[in-house]
Short mmCIF file of C-alpha atoms in Angstrom, two decimals:
data_model
loop_
_atom_site.label_atom_id
_atom_site.label_comp_id
_atom_site.label_asym_id
_atom_site.label_seq_id
_atom_site.Cartn_x
_atom_site.Cartn_y
_atom_site.Cartn_z
CA UNK A 16 16.17 62.99 23.11
CA UNK A 17 13.01 60.92 23.93
CA UNK A 18 13.63 57.39 22.80
CA UNK A 19 10.45 56.14 23.81
CA UNK A 20 7.52 58.25 22.65
CA UNK A 21 3.48 57.97 24.07
CA UNK A 22 2.22 60.48 21.62
CA UNK A 23 -1.33 60.08 23.12
CA UNK A 24 -1.55 62.02 26.21
CA UNK A 25 -4.86 60.53 26.92
CA UNK A 26 -7.72 58.16 25.80
CA UNK A 27 -11.06 58.08 26.54
CA UNK A 28 -12.95 54.43 25.85
CA UNK A 29 -16.52 53.11 26.54
CA UNK A 30 -16.63 50.39 29.06
CA UNK A 31 -16.58 46.79 27.55
CA UNK A 32 -14.63 48.26 24.08
CA UNK A 33 -11.11 47.72 23.33
CA UNK A 34 -8.61 50.21 24.77
CA UNK A 35 -4.92 50.15 22.42
CA UNK A 36 -2.50 52.06 23.79
CA UNK A 37 0.61 53.08 21.61
CA UNK A 38 4.11 53.23 22.33
CA UNK A 39 7.07 54.04 19.86
CA UNK A 40 10.64 54.20 20.40
CA UNK A 41 13.51 55.01 18.32
CA UNK A 42 16.58 52.44 19.53
CA UNK A 43 16.70 49.21 18.16
CA UNK A 44 18.84 48.00 20.29
CA UNK A 45 15.98 47.76 23.08
CA UNK A 46 15.42 43.98 23.42
CA UNK A 47 12.83 43.77 26.55
CA UNK A 48 9.35 46.20 26.81
CA UNK A 49 7.27 46.69 29.85
CA UNK A 50 3.76 48.15 30.28
CA UNK A 51 3.24 49.73 33.77
CA UNK A 52 -0.38 51.13 35.24
CA UNK A 53 -0.23 54.10 37.87
CA UNK A 54 -2.94 55.24 40.06
CA UNK A 55 -2.71 58.60 41.71
CA UNK A 56 -0.31 58.52 44.77
CA UNK A 57 0.68 55.17 43.96
CA UNK A 58 3.84 53.60 42.49
CA UNK A 59 3.70 52.36 38.58
CA UNK A 60 2.17 48.91 38.85
CA UNK A 61 3.40 46.12 36.55
CA UNK A 62 1.01 44.68 33.56
CA UNK A 63 2.96 42.74 30.68
CA UNK A 64 6.30 42.35 28.93
CA UNK A 65 7.77 41.29 25.71
CA UNK A 66 10.91 40.17 24.98
CA UNK A 67 11.91 41.35 21.34
CA UNK A 68 12.38 37.80 20.17
CA UNK A 69 8.56 37.71 20.16
CA UNK A 70 5.89 39.43 18.25
CA UNK A 71 3.10 39.31 20.87
CA UNK A 72 2.48 38.37 24.54
CA UNK A 73 -0.89 38.02 26.48
CA UNK A 74 -1.85 37.91 29.74
CA UNK A 75 -5.83 37.64 30.43
CA UNK A 76 -7.29 40.97 29.18
CA UNK A 77 -3.92 42.36 28.32
CA UNK A 78 -2.22 41.51 24.64
CA UNK A 79 1.02 43.39 23.96
CA UNK A 80 2.03 43.44 20.43
CA UNK A 81 5.46 44.29 19.42
CA UNK A 82 6.65 45.76 15.92
CA UNK A 83 10.52 45.66 15.38
CA UNK A 84 10.37 46.64 11.58
CA UNK A 85 8.04 49.84 12.58
CA UNK A 86 9.68 49.99 16.34
CA UNK A 87 6.41 50.11 17.76
CA UNK A 88 4.48 48.48 20.45
CA UNK A 89 0.62 48.52 21.81
CA UNK A 90 -1.13 47.16 24.68
CA UNK A 91 -4.59 45.98 24.03
CA UNK A 92 -7.22 46.19 26.94
CA UNK A 93 -10.42 43.69 26.40
CA UNK A 94 -12.87 43.86 27.30
CA UNK A 95 -11.84 47.61 29.07
CA UNK A 96 -13.45 48.34 32.47
CA UNK A 97 -13.85 51.41 34.88
CA UNK A 98 -11.15 50.04 37.14
CA UNK A 99 -8.55 50.35 34.45
CA UNK A 100 -8.84 54.18 34.06
CA UNK A 101 -4.89 54.82 35.08
CA UNK A 102 -2.29 56.23 33.50
CA UNK A 103 -0.45 53.71 31.47
CA UNK A 104 3.51 53.84 30.96
CA UNK A 105 5.72 52.12 28.39
CA UNK A 106 9.32 51.57 29.17
CA UNK A 107 12.08 49.70 27.11
CA UNK A 108 15.67 48.74 28.19
CA UNK A 109 18.92 47.52 25.92
CA UNK A 110 20.20 44.65 27.94
CA UNK A 111 20.48 46.35 31.46
CA UNK A 112 18.05 47.32 34.28
CA UNK A 113 17.95 50.76 33.37
CA UNK A 114 14.86 51.51 31.56
CA UNK A 115 13.57 54.48 29.60
CA UNK A 116 9.87 55.32 30.22
CA UNK A 117 7.69 57.13 28.05
CA UNK A 118 5.41 60.10 29.14
CA UNK A 119 2.29 57.93 29.87
CA UNK A 120 -1.10 58.08 28.40
CA UNK A 121 -3.92 58.55 30.35
CA UNK A 122 -6.70 56.08 29.73
CA UNK A 123 -10.31 56.58 31.07
CA UNK A 124 -12.80 54.19 30.71
CA UNK A 125 -16.68 55.30 30.40
CA UNK A 126 -19.07 53.28 32.26
CA UNK B 17 5.43 39.26 50.27
CA UNK B 18 5.61 42.42 51.14
CA UNK B 19 6.50 44.64 48.51
CA UNK B 20 8.83 47.60 47.71
CA UNK B 21 8.69 50.33 50.95
CA UNK B 22 9.38 53.91 50.98
CA UNK B 23 9.72 55.94 53.46
CA UNK B 24 9.02 59.34 53.78
CA UNK B 25 5.67 59.33 51.57
CA UNK B 26 6.28 63.08 51.97
CA UNK B 27 8.80 65.37 52.55
CA UNK B 28 8.96 69.53 52.48
CA UNK B 29 12.40 71.10 52.37
CA UNK B 30 13.62 74.33 51.73
CA UNK B 31 16.09 75.23 48.87
CA UNK B 32 19.78 74.71 49.50
CA UNK B 33 18.99 71.97 52.00
CA UNK B 34 19.93 68.16 51.48
CA UNK B 35 17.80 64.88 51.79
CA UNK B 36 17.67 61.54 52.10
CA UNK B 37 14.90 59.22 50.72
CA UNK B 38 14.99 55.45 51.79
CA UNK B 39 13.67 52.17 50.00
CA UNK B 40 13.72 48.46 51.03
CA UNK B 41 13.29 46.08 48.18
CA UNK B 42 11.38 43.30 47.66
CA UNK B 43 12.87 40.40 49.83
CA UNK B 44 15.57 38.45 47.87
CA UNK B 45 15.55 41.30 45.08
CA UNK B 46 19.01 42.77 45.12
CA UNK B 47 18.86 44.96 42.28
CA UNK B 48 17.19 48.49 43.44
CA UNK B 49 16.41 51.48 40.90
CA UNK B 50 15.65 55.14 41.71
CA UNK B 51 13.30 56.90 39.22
CA UNK B 52 12.19 60.83 39.01
CA UNK B 53 8.76 61.60 38.07
CA UNK B 54 7.77 64.72 37.46
CA UNK B 55 4.52 65.97 35.30
CA UNK B 56 5.29 66.11 31.79
CA UNK B 57 8.34 64.28 31.87
CA UNK B 58 7.25 60.53 32.69
CA UNK B 59 9.81 58.75 34.61
CA UNK B 60 13.19 59.64 34.62
CA UNK B 61 16.33 57.25 35.59
CA UNK B 62 18.19 58.30 38.30
CA UNK B 63 20.53 55.19 38.67
CA UNK B 64 20.67 51.25 39.45
CA UNK B 65 22.09 49.51 42.23
CA UNK B 66 23.76 45.91 42.62
CA UNK B 67 25.06 44.41 45.52
CA UNK B 68 26.48 47.75 46.63
CA UNK B 69 27.56 48.74 43.14
CA UNK B 70 26.05 51.12 41.18
CA UNK B 71 25.85 49.59 37.67
CA UNK B 72 23.84 52.44 35.83
CA UNK B 73 23.34 56.27 36.00
CA UNK B 74 21.28 58.35 34.48
CA UNK B 75 21.67 61.76 33.38
CA UNK B 76 21.53 64.02 36.61
CA UNK B 77 23.93 66.05 38.18
CA UNK B 78 26.15 65.06 40.64
CA UNK B 79 24.20 66.40 43.57
CA UNK B 80 21.87 63.10 43.37
CA UNK B 81 23.77 60.52 44.58
CA UNK B 82 22.82 56.98 45.97
CA UNK B 83 24.13 53.75 48.20
CA UNK B 84 22.86 50.63 48.59
CA UNK B 85 23.51 48.61 51.76
CA UNK B 86 24.50 44.80 52.05
CA UNK B 87 20.77 44.15 52.99
CA UNK B 88 20.07 45.58 49.74
CA UNK B 89 18.25 48.52 51.35
CA UNK B 90 18.84 51.35 49.11
CA UNK B 91 18.93 55.16 49.98
CA UNK B 92 19.16 58.41 47.52
CA UNK B 93 20.52 61.90 48.55
CA UNK B 94 19.90 65.31 46.87
CA UNK B 95 22.18 68.05 47.86
CA UNK B 96 21.80 71.81 47.40
CA UNK B 97 17.72 71.24 46.74
CA UNK B 98 16.94 73.42 44.05
CA UNK B 99 12.75 74.37 42.84
CA UNK B 100 13.20 71.79 40.53
CA UNK B 101 13.89 69.09 42.10
CA UNK B 102 10.22 68.66 43.29
CA UNK B 103 9.15 65.56 42.05
CA UNK B 104 7.86 62.01 42.88
CA UNK B 105 10.92 59.92 43.75
CA UNK B 106 10.02 56.15 43.07
CA UNK B 107 12.23 53.34 44.09
CA UNK B 108 11.85 49.91 42.16
CA UNK B 109 13.29 46.73 42.98
CA UNK B 110 13.98 43.29 40.47
CA UNK B 111 14.96 39.77 40.91
CA UNK B 112 17.23 40.49 38.58
CA UNK B 113 21.05 39.52 38.82
CA UNK B 114 23.55 39.74 36.37
CA UNK B 115 23.65 41.11 32.79
CA UNK B 116 20.03 41.07 31.67
CA UNK B 117 19.72 38.94 28.33
CA UNK B 118 16.24 39.03 26.81
CA UNK B 119 13.32 38.99 29.31
CA UNK B 120 13.97 38.96 33.08
CA UNK B 121 12.35 40.06 35.89
CA UNK B 122 10.21 43.24 35.87
CA UNK B 123 10.74 46.38 37.95
CA UNK B 124 8.24 46.25 40.94
CA UNK B 125 7.66 49.93 42.44
CA UNK B 126 7.01 51.40 45.49
CA UNK B 127 4.63 53.93 45.91
CA UNK B 128 7.37 56.64 46.22
CA UNK B 129 8.55 59.65 48.29
CA UNK B 130 6.84 63.12 47.11
CA UNK B 131 9.67 65.88 47.59
CA UNK B 132 8.46 69.56 48.13
CA UNK B 133 10.90 72.38 47.50
CA UNK B 134 9.94 75.29 48.59
#
């Protein structure tokens, strides 16, 4: 049972435009959500997080939105840059340090 | 501050053998987690240790085991290797301490150990 789903395996966006990566979850007890970026041959790098008590969190070009009623979160990257090309993972946990990860979305930013 | 260090970076083993992977967390971090990444499966949680105690465990067979030392360094062992164990094994550390309430310190990952079983 995949509790965290990233239904788009890949996404292509023009440089300078907005990238929107989506993530759906099924467990309503998840209370903390993370986004990671991963380059080949490297470990995932933490980008941004959000607690279930919030619906938005911003950090520079990255904004995460959480819609608890829809069990949906999204990561917005504005403006997108070629260096953002990577695989993005969302993750969620239920008050523990056990995180459930999605299968990832490969973002390609076209110059 | 040095990041999470995993050794070795690459391993090639034969079916039936066993393997031990090592992880040194970020200085001061006491929570260490292990994940398996395979193509199409994302990151699958193996286990999490805090102060030498396993706090959480994923759905992996008993061939997968781990431990944590008093200096927070951790090792992961896989016995009787199978072809399907070929994967990238990632270690992550966190500054979090007790039960996680609301927001807390995120996971910081190492670059992983690429295990190939032939």
